[in-house]
JSON list of C-alpha atoms and ligand atoms in Angstrom, two decimals:
[
{"chain": "A", "resi": 1, "resn": "MET", "atom": "CA", "xyz": [-33.07, 27.53, 102.69]},
{"chain": "A", "resi": 2, "resn": "LYS", "atom": "CA", "xyz": [-32.06, 27.42, 99.28]},
{"chain": "A", "resi": 3, "resn": "THR", "atom": "CA", "xyz": [-34.03, 27.30, 96.56]},
{"chain": "A", "resi": 4, "resn": "LEU", "atom": "CA", "xyz": [-34.64, 26.06, 92.63]},
{"chain": "A", "resi": 5, "resn": "ASN", "atom": "CA", "xyz": [-35.99, 28.40, 89.74]},
{"chain": "A", "resi": 6, "resn": "VAL", "atom": "CA", "xyz": [-38.34, 25.86, 88.13]},
{"chain": "A", "resi": 7, "resn": "SER", "atom": "CA", "xyz": [-39.98, 26.29, 84.34]},
{"chain": "A", "resi": 8, "resn": "VAL", "atom": "CA", "xyz": [-41.98, 24.40, 82.63]},
{"chain": "A", "resi": 9, "resn": "VAL", "atom": "CA", "xyz": [-42.98, 24.62, 79.48]},
{"chain": "A", "resi": 10, "resn": "THR", "atom": "CA", "xyz": [-44.24, 22.74, 76.68]},
{"chain": "A", "resi": 11, "resn": "PRO", "atom": "CA", "xyz": [-45.11, 24.18, 72.92]},
{"chain": "A", "resi": 12, "resn": "ASP", "atom": "CA", "xyz": [-48.25, 26.04, 73.56]},
{"chain": "A", "resi": 13, "resn": "GLY", "atom": "CA", "xyz": [-46.41, 28.71, 75.81]},
{"chain": "A", "resi": 14, "resn": "PRO", "atom": "CA", "xyz": [-44.80, 28.21, 79.44]},
{"chain": "A", "resi": 15, "resn": "VAL", "atom": "CA", "xyz": [-47.01, 26.37, 81.77]},
{"chain": "A", "resi": 16, "resn": "LEU", "atom": "CA", "xyz": [-45.41, 27.27, 85.47]},
{"chain": "A", "resi": 17, "resn": "ASP", "atom": "CA", "xyz": [-42.79, 29.92, 86.90]},
{"chain": "A", "resi": 18, "resn": "GLY", "atom": "CA", "xyz": [-41.67, 29.60, 90.50]},
{"chain": "A", "resi": 19, "resn": "THR", "atom": "CA", "xyz": [-38.83, 28.98, 93.38]},
{"chain": "A", "resi": 20, "resn": "TYR", "atom": "CA", "xyz": [-39.54, 26.13, 95.01]},
{"chain": "A", "resi": 21, "resn": "GLU", "atom": "CA", "xyz": [-36.77, 24.04, 97.83]},
{"chain": "A", "resi": 22, "resn": "MET", "atom": "CA", "xyz": [-37.28, 20.02, 95.90]},
{"chain": "A", "resi": 23, "resn": "VAL", "atom": "CA", "xyz": [-39.20, 19.36, 92.91]},
{"chain": "A", "resi": 24, "resn": "SER", "atom": "CA", "xyz": [-39.94, 15.27, 92.50]},
{"chain": "A", "resi": 25, "resn": "CYS", "atom": "CA", "xyz": [-40.57, 13.46, 88.82]},
{"chain": "A", "resi": 26, "resn": "ARG", "atom": "CA", "xyz": [-40.63, 10.27, 87.91]},
{"chain": "A", "resi": 27, "resn": "ALA", "atom": "CA", "xyz": [-38.38, 9.82, 84.93]},
{"chain": "A", "resi": 28, "resn": "GLU", "atom": "CA", "xyz": [-37.72, 6.37, 82.40]},
{"chain": "A", "resi": 29, "resn": "GLY", "atom": "CA", "xyz": [-35.25, 6.22, 84.29]},
{"chain": "A", "resi": 30, "resn": "GLY", "atom": "CA", "xyz": [-37.37, 5.57, 87.85]},
{"chain": "A", "resi": 31, "resn": "GLU", "atom": "CA", "xyz": [-37.92, 8.58, 90.85]},
{"chain": "A", "resi": 32, "resn": "LEU", "atom": "CA", "xyz": [-35.97, 11.68, 90.12]},
{"chain": "A", "resi": 33, "resn": "GLY", "atom": "CA", "xyz": [-35.93, 13.85, 93.48]},
{"chain": "A", "resi": 34, "resn": "ILE", "atom": "CA", "xyz": [-34.29, 17.20, 92.72]},
{"chain": "A", "resi": 35, "resn": "LEU", "atom": "CA", "xyz": [-33.13, 20.07, 95.80]},
{"chain": "A", "resi": 36, "resn": "PRO", "atom": "CA", "xyz": [-30.62, 22.67, 95.30]},
{"chain": "A", "resi": 37, "resn": "GLY", "atom": "CA", "xyz": [-27.48, 22.36, 93.93]},
{"chain": "A", "resi": 38, "resn": "HIS", "atom": "CA", "xyz": [-28.53, 18.86, 92.34]},
{"chain": "A", "resi": 39, "resn": "ILE", "atom": "CA", "xyz": [-26.01, 17.31, 89.58]},
{"chain": "A", "resi": 40, "resn": "PRO", "atom": "CA", "xyz": [-26.63, 19.06, 85.61]},
{"chain": "A", "resi": 41, "resn": "LEU", "atom": "CA", "xyz": [-28.89, 16.14, 84.28]},
{"chain": "A", "resi": 42, "resn": "VAL", "atom": "CA", "xyz": [-30.91, 15.06, 81.42]},
{"chain": "A", "resi": 43, "resn": "ALA", "atom": "CA", "xyz": [-33.60, 12.99, 81.47]},
{"chain": "A", "resi": 44, "resn": "PRO", "atom": "CA", "xyz": [-36.63, 11.70, 79.58]},
{"chain": "A", "resi": 45, "resn": "LEU", "atom": "CA", "xyz": [-40.07, 12.18, 81.28]},
{"chain": "A", "resi": 46, "resn": "THR", "atom": "CA", "xyz": [-42.87, 9.76, 81.09]},
{"chain": "A", "resi": 47, "resn": "ILE", "atom": "CA", "xyz": [-46.81, 10.14, 81.81]},
{"chain": "A", "resi": 48, "resn": "SER", "atom": "CA", "xyz": [-46.64, 11.48, 85.64]},
{"chain": "A", "resi": 49, "resn": "ALA", "atom": "CA", "xyz": [-47.12, 14.00, 87.68]},
{"chain": "A", "resi": 50, "resn": "VAL", "atom": "CA", "xyz": [-44.29, 16.96, 88.63]},
{"chain": "A", "resi": 51, "resn": "ARG", "atom": "CA", "xyz": [-43.83, 17.81, 92.28]},
{"chain": "A", "resi": 52, "resn": "LEU", "atom": "CA", "xyz": [-43.10, 21.38, 93.13]},
{"chain": "A", "resi": 53, "resn": "LYS", "atom": "CA", "xyz": [-42.52, 21.20, 97.52]},
{"chain": "A", "resi": 54, "resn": "SER", "atom": "CA", "xyz": [-42.10, 24.69, 98.72]},
{"chain": "A", "resi": 55, "resn": "GLU", "atom": "CA", "xyz": [-41.85, 25.22, 103.07]},
{"chain": "A", "resi": 56, "resn": "ASN", "atom": "CA", "xyz": [-45.69, 25.80, 103.23]},
{"chain": "A", "resi": 57, "resn": "ASN", "atom": "CA", "xyz": [-47.17, 23.53, 100.35]},
{"chain": "A", "resi": 58, "resn": "THR", "atom": "CA", "xyz": [-47.57, 21.05, 97.41]},
{"chain": "A", "resi": 59, "resn": "GLU", "atom": "CA", "xyz": [-48.27, 21.50, 93.96]},
{"chain": "A", "resi": 60, "resn": "TYR", "atom": "CA", "xyz": [-48.29, 19.43, 91.25]},
{"chain": "A", "resi": 61, "resn": "VAL", "atom": "CA", "xyz": [-48.50, 19.05, 87.52]},
{"chain": "A", "resi": 62, "resn": "ALA", "atom": "CA", "xyz": [-49.42, 16.86, 85.26]},
{"chain": "A", "resi": 63, "resn": "VAL", "atom": "CA", "xyz": [-46.77, 16.04, 82.31]},
{"chain": "A", "resi": 64, "resn": "ASN", "atom": "CA", "xyz": [-47.44, 14.11, 79.38]},
{"chain": "A", "resi": 65, "resn": "GLY", "atom": "CA", "xyz": [-43.41, 12.75, 79.15]},
{"chain": "A", "resi": 66, "resn": "GLY", "atom": "CA", "xyz": [-40.89, 15.46, 77.47]},
{"chain": "A", "resi": 67, "resn": "PHE", "atom": "CA", "xyz": [-37.61, 16.44, 79.65]},
{"chain": "A", "resi": 68, "resn": "VAL", "atom": "CA", "xyz": [-36.03, 17.61, 82.88]},
{"chain": "A", "resi": 69, "resn": "GLU", "atom": "CA", "xyz": [-33.27, 19.04, 82.51]},
{"chain": "A", "resi": 70, "resn": "VAL", "atom": "CA", "xyz": [-31.35, 20.18, 85.59]},
{"chain": "A", "resi": 71, "resn": "ARG", "atom": "CA", "xyz": [-29.24, 22.39, 86.34]},
{"chain": "A", "resi": 72, "resn": "PRO", "atom": "CA", "xyz": [-28.14, 23.22, 90.24]},
{"chain": "A", "resi": 73, "resn": "ASP", "atom": "CA", "xyz": [-30.13, 26.33, 90.40]},
{"chain": "A", "resi": 74, "resn": "GLN", "atom": "CA", "xyz": [-32.91, 25.46, 87.64]},
{"chain": "A", "resi": 75, "resn": "VAL", "atom": "CA", "xyz": [-34.88, 22.41, 86.39]},
{"chain": "A", "resi": 76, "resn": "THR", "atom": "CA", "xyz": [-36.90, 23.08, 83.42]},
{"chain": "A", "resi": 77, "resn": "ILE", "atom": "CA", "xyz": [-39.22, 20.73, 81.97]},
{"chain": "A", "resi": 78, "resn": "LEU", "atom": "CA", "xyz": [-39.65, 20.98, 78.78]},
{"chain": "A", "resi": 79, "resn": "ALA", "atom": "CA", "xyz": [-43.22, 18.37, 77.96]},
{"chain": "A", "resi": 80, "resn": "GLN", "atom": "CA", "xyz": [-45.37, 17.71, 74.74]},
{"chain": "A", "resi": 81, "resn": "SER", "atom": "CA", "xyz": [-48.17, 19.40, 77.37]},
{"chain": "A", "resi": 82, "resn": "ALA", "atom": "CA", "xyz": [-48.59, 19.85, 80.86]},
{"chain": "A", "resi": 83, "resn": "GLU", "atom": "CA", "xyz": [-51.31, 21.06, 83.03]},
{"chain": "A", "resi": 84, "resn": "LYS", "atom": "CA", "xyz": [-51.98, 22.93, 86.84]},
{"chain": "A", "resi": 85, "resn": "PRO", "atom": "CA", "xyz": [-54.85, 20.80, 88.27]},
{"chain": "A", "resi": 86, "resn": "SER", "atom": "CA", "xyz": [-56.57, 23.97, 87.69]},
{"chain": "A", "resi": 87, "resn": "ASP", "atom": "CA", "xyz": [-57.21, 24.12, 84.33]},
{"chain": "A", "resi": 88, "resn": "ILE", "atom": "CA", "xyz": [-57.81, 19.79, 84.47]},
{"chain": "A", "resi": 89, "resn": "ASP", "atom": "CA", "xyz": [-61.12, 19.30, 82.54]},
{"chain": "A", "resi": 90, "resn": "VAL", "atom": "CA", "xyz": [-61.78, 16.47, 84.39]},
{"chain": "A", "resi": 91, "resn": "ASP", "atom": "CA", "xyz": [-64.95, 15.61, 82.38]},
{"chain": "A", "resi": 92, "resn": "ARG", "atom": "CA", "xyz": [-62.96, 16.00, 78.85]},
{"chain": "A", "resi": 93, "resn": "ALA", "atom": "CA", "xyz": [-60.41, 14.15, 80.29]},
{"chain": "A", "resi": 94, "resn": "GLN", "atom": "CA", "xyz": [-62.77, 11.33, 81.79]},
{"chain": "A", "resi": 95, "resn": "GLN", "atom": "CA", "xyz": [-63.90, 10.84, 78.57]},
{"chain": "A", "resi": 96, "resn": "ALA", "atom": "CA", "xyz": [-60.83, 10.02, 76.85]},
{"chain": "A", "resi": 97, "resn": "LYS", "atom": "CA", "xyz": [-60.21, 7.55, 79.62]},
{"chain": "A", "resi": 98, "resn": "GLU", "atom": "CA", "xyz": [-63.04, 5.90, 78.33]},
{"chain": "A", "resi": 99, "resn": "ARG", "atom": "CA", "xyz": [-62.42, 5.84, 74.26]},
{"chain": "A", "resi": 100, "resn": "ALA", "atom": "CA", "xyz": [-58.82, 4.78, 75.54]},
{"chain": "A", "resi": 101, "resn": "GLU", "atom": "CA", "xyz": [-60.63, 1.82, 77.00]},
{"chain": "A", "resi": 102, "resn": "GLN", "atom": "CA", "xyz": [-63.25, 0.95, 74.29]},
{"chain": "A", "resi": 103, "resn": "ARG", "atom": "CA", "xyz": [-60.50, 0.65, 72.24]},
{"chain": "A", "resi": 104, "resn": "LEU", "atom": "CA", "xyz": [-58.43, -1.20, 74.04]},
{"chain": "A", "resi": 105, "resn": "ASN", "atom": "CA", "xyz": [-61.75, -3.49, 74.77]},
{"chain": "A", "resi": 106, "resn": "SER", "atom": "CA", "xyz": [-62.72, -3.76, 71.05]},
{"chain": "A", "resi": 107, "resn": "LYS", "atom": "CA", "xyz": [-60.87, -6.77, 68.43]},
{"chain": "A", "resi": 108, "resn": "ARG", "atom": "CA", "xyz": [-57.45, -5.93, 69.08]},
{"chain": "A", "resi": 109, "resn": "GLU", "atom": "CA", "xyz": [-56.46, -5.68, 64.77]},
{"chain": "A", "resi": 110, "resn": "ASP", "atom": "CA", "xyz": [-53.16, -3.27, 64.90]},
{"chain": "A", "resi": 111, "resn": "ASP", "atom": "CA", "xyz": [-50.77, -3.38, 67.30]},
{"chain": "A", "resi": 112, "resn": "VAL", "atom": "CA", "xyz": [-50.24, 1.29, 66.69]},
{"chain": "A", "resi": 113, "resn": "ASP", "atom": "CA", "xyz": [-53.41, 1.81, 67.50]},
{"chain": "A", "resi": 114, "resn": "PHE", "atom": "CA", "xyz": [-53.61, -0.97, 70.43]},
{"chain": "A", "resi": 115, "resn": "LYS", "atom": "CA", "xyz": [-50.60, 1.51, 72.32]},
{"chain": "A", "resi": 116, "resn": "ARG", "atom": "CA", "xyz": [-51.96, 4.44, 71.32]},
{"chain": "A", "resi": 117, "resn": "ALA", "atom": "CA", "xyz": [-54.83, 3.61, 73.24]},
{"chain": "A", "resi": 118, "resn": "GLN", "atom": "CA", "xyz": [-52.41, 2.92, 76.15]},
{"chain": "A", "resi": 119, "resn": "ILE", "atom": "CA", "xyz": [-50.67, 5.80, 76.68]},
{"chain": "A", "resi": 120, "resn": "ALA", "atom": "CA", "xyz": [-54.27, 8.06, 75.93]},
{"chain": "A", "resi": 121, "resn": "LEU", "atom": "CA", "xyz": [-55.17, 6.18, 78.83]},
{"chain": "A", "resi": 122, "resn": "GLN", "atom": "CA", "xyz": [-51.78, 7.39, 80.77]},
{"chain": "A", "resi": 123, "resn": "ARG", "atom": "CA", "xyz": [-52.35, 10.43, 79.64]},
{"chain": "A", "resi": 124, "resn": "ALA", "atom": "CA", "xyz": [-56.29, 11.41, 81.45]},
{"chain": "A", "resi": 125, "resn": "ILE", "atom": "CA", "xyz": [-55.67, 8.86, 84.28]},
{"chain": "A", "resi": 126, "resn": "ASN", "atom": "CA", "xyz": [-52.58, 11.11, 85.18]},
{"chain": "A", "resi": 127, "resn": "ARG", "atom": "CA", "xyz": [-55.42, 13.86, 84.63]},
{"chain": "A", "resi": 128, "resn": "ILE", "atom": "CA", "xyz": [-57.69, 12.60, 86.38]},
{"chain": "A", "resi": 129, "resn": "ASP", "atom": "CA", "xyz": [-55.30, 11.73, 89.60]},
{"chain": "A", "resi": 130, "resn": "ILE", "atom": "CA", "xyz": [-54.13, 15.27, 89.06]},
{"chain": "A", "resi": 131, "resn": "ALA", "atom": "CA", "xyz": [-56.73, 17.33, 89.52]},
{"chain": "A", "resi": 132, "resn": "ASN", "atom": "CA", "xyz": [-57.57, 15.77, 92.64]},
{"chain": "A", "resi": 133, "resn": "HIS", "atom": "CA", "xyz": [-54.55, 17.60, 94.11]},
{"chain": "A", "resi": 134, "resn": "GLN", "atom": "CA", "xyz": [-56.33, 21.58, 93.62]},
{"chain": "B", "resi": 1, "resn": "LIG", "atom": "P1", "xyz": [-57.56, 15.11, 74.42]},
{"chain": "B", "resi": 1, "resn": "LIG", "atom": "O1", "xyz": [-58.73, 13.30, 74.16]},
{"chain": "B", "resi": 1, "resn": "LIG", "atom": "O2", "xyz": [-59.01, 15.18, 75.38]},
{"chain": "B", "resi": 1, "resn": "LIG", "atom": "O3", "xyz": [-57.72, 16.03, 73.42]},
{"chain": "B", "resi": 1, "resn": "LIG", "atom": "P2", "xyz": [-55.50, 13.92, 75.23]},
{"chain": "B", "resi": 1, "resn": "LIG", "atom": "O4", "xyz": [-54.91, 13.07, 75.77]},
{"chain": "B", "resi": 1, "resn": "LIG", "atom": "O5", "xyz": [-55.63, 14.13, 73.54]},
{"chain": "B", "resi": 1, "resn": "LIG", "atom": "O6", "xyz": [-56.58, 14.52, 75.30]},
{"chain": "B", "resi": 1, "resn": "LIG", "atom": "P3", "xyz": [-53.01, 15.89, 74.36]},
{"chain": "B", "resi": 1, "resn": "LIG", "atom": "O7", "xyz": [-52.43, 15.50, 72.94]},
{"chain": "B", "resi": 1, "resn": "LIG", "atom": "O8", "xyz": [-52.08, 15.18, 75.77]},
{"chain": "B", "resi": 1, "resn": "LIG", "atom": "O9", "xyz": [-54.82, 15.51, 74.76]},
{"chain": "B", "resi": 1, "resn": "LIG", "atom": "O10", "xyz": [-53.12, 17.39, 74.17]},
{"chain": "B", "resi": 1, "resn": "LIG", "atom": "C1", "xyz": [-53.04, 18.66, 73.50]},
{"chain": "B", "resi": 1, "resn": "LIG", "atom": "C2", "xyz": [-53.70, 19.55, 74.36]},
{"chain": "B", "resi": 1, "resn": "LIG", "atom": "O11", "xyz": [-55.16, 19.49, 75.06]},
{"chain": "B", "resi": 1, "resn": "LIG", "atom": "C3", "xyz": [-52.82, 19.84, 75.96]},
{"chain": "B", "resi": 1, "resn": "LIG", "atom": "O12", "xyz": [-52.81, 21.22, 74.73]},
{"chain": "B", "resi": 1, "resn": "LIG", "atom": "C4", "xyz": [-53.49, 19.68, 76.85]},
{"chain": "B", "resi": 1, "resn": "LIG", "atom": "O13", "xyz": [-52.55, 20.57, 77.89]},
{"chain": "B", "resi": 1, "resn": "LIG", "atom": "C5", "xyz": [-54.25, 19.45, 76.22]},
{"chain": "B", "resi": 1, "resn": "LIG", "atom": "N1", "xyz": [-55.56, 18.67, 76.77]},
{"chain": "B", "resi": 1, "resn": "LIG", "atom": "C6", "xyz": [-55.79, 17.84, 76.76]},
{"chain": "B", "resi": 1, "resn": "LIG", "atom": "N2", "xyz": [-56.66, 16.99, 78.25]},
{"chain": "B", "resi": 1, "resn": "LIG", "atom": "C7", "xyz": [-56.50, 18.21, 78.80]},
{"chain": "B", "resi": 1, "resn": "LIG", "atom": "C8", "xyz": [-57.74, 18.10, 79.91]},
{"chain": "B", "resi": 1, "resn": "LIG", "atom": "N3", "xyz": [-58.59, 16.75, 80.08]},
{"chain": "B", "resi": 1, "resn": "LIG", "atom": "N4", "xyz": [-57.80, 18.94, 80.55]},
{"chain": "B", "resi": 1, "resn": "LIG", "atom": "C9", "xyz": [-57.33, 20.52, 80.07]},
{"chain": "B", "resi": 1, "resn": "LIG", "atom": "N5", "xyz": [-56.24, 20.50, 79.34]},
{"chain": "B", "resi": 1, "resn": "LIG", "atom": "C10", "xyz": [-56.27, 19.55, 78.59]}
]
């Protein structure tokens, strides 16, 4: 079985390095399923899960935007932040979710803050979802 080397890197350092059979991630243009030998590409990522499949299991990483760079035997994900399920602090994400929801429910005075709260809410929901995949 052919495999792919996968690296997930953030400004704080590497989050994951490994060898997998398939990588799935959500780019802004839609879901990408990457197998060994994929044509080279670079695509912007959404706030979403990266799924890393090997023969017997699937690992998950929560990514907050960034880019995926695909080469035939290597996938590199450069994310603003990224966490494995075991590194996610669910209470922190729950608090971030509640803060964002309060901002979204309060009187809408500033579009920039509103947009920021929507994105913070997506980050929190993504982390809470992925923390369930331990
Ligand atoms: P918060 O409001 O709780 O700070 P945030 O979405 O604003 O959350 P980010 O700016 O995306 O946080 O991330 C800042 C740093 O904190 C990154 O290193 C990220 O991996 C880490 N981080 C954020 N939330 C969590 C969490 N719930 N569990 C673990 N690490 C987290």
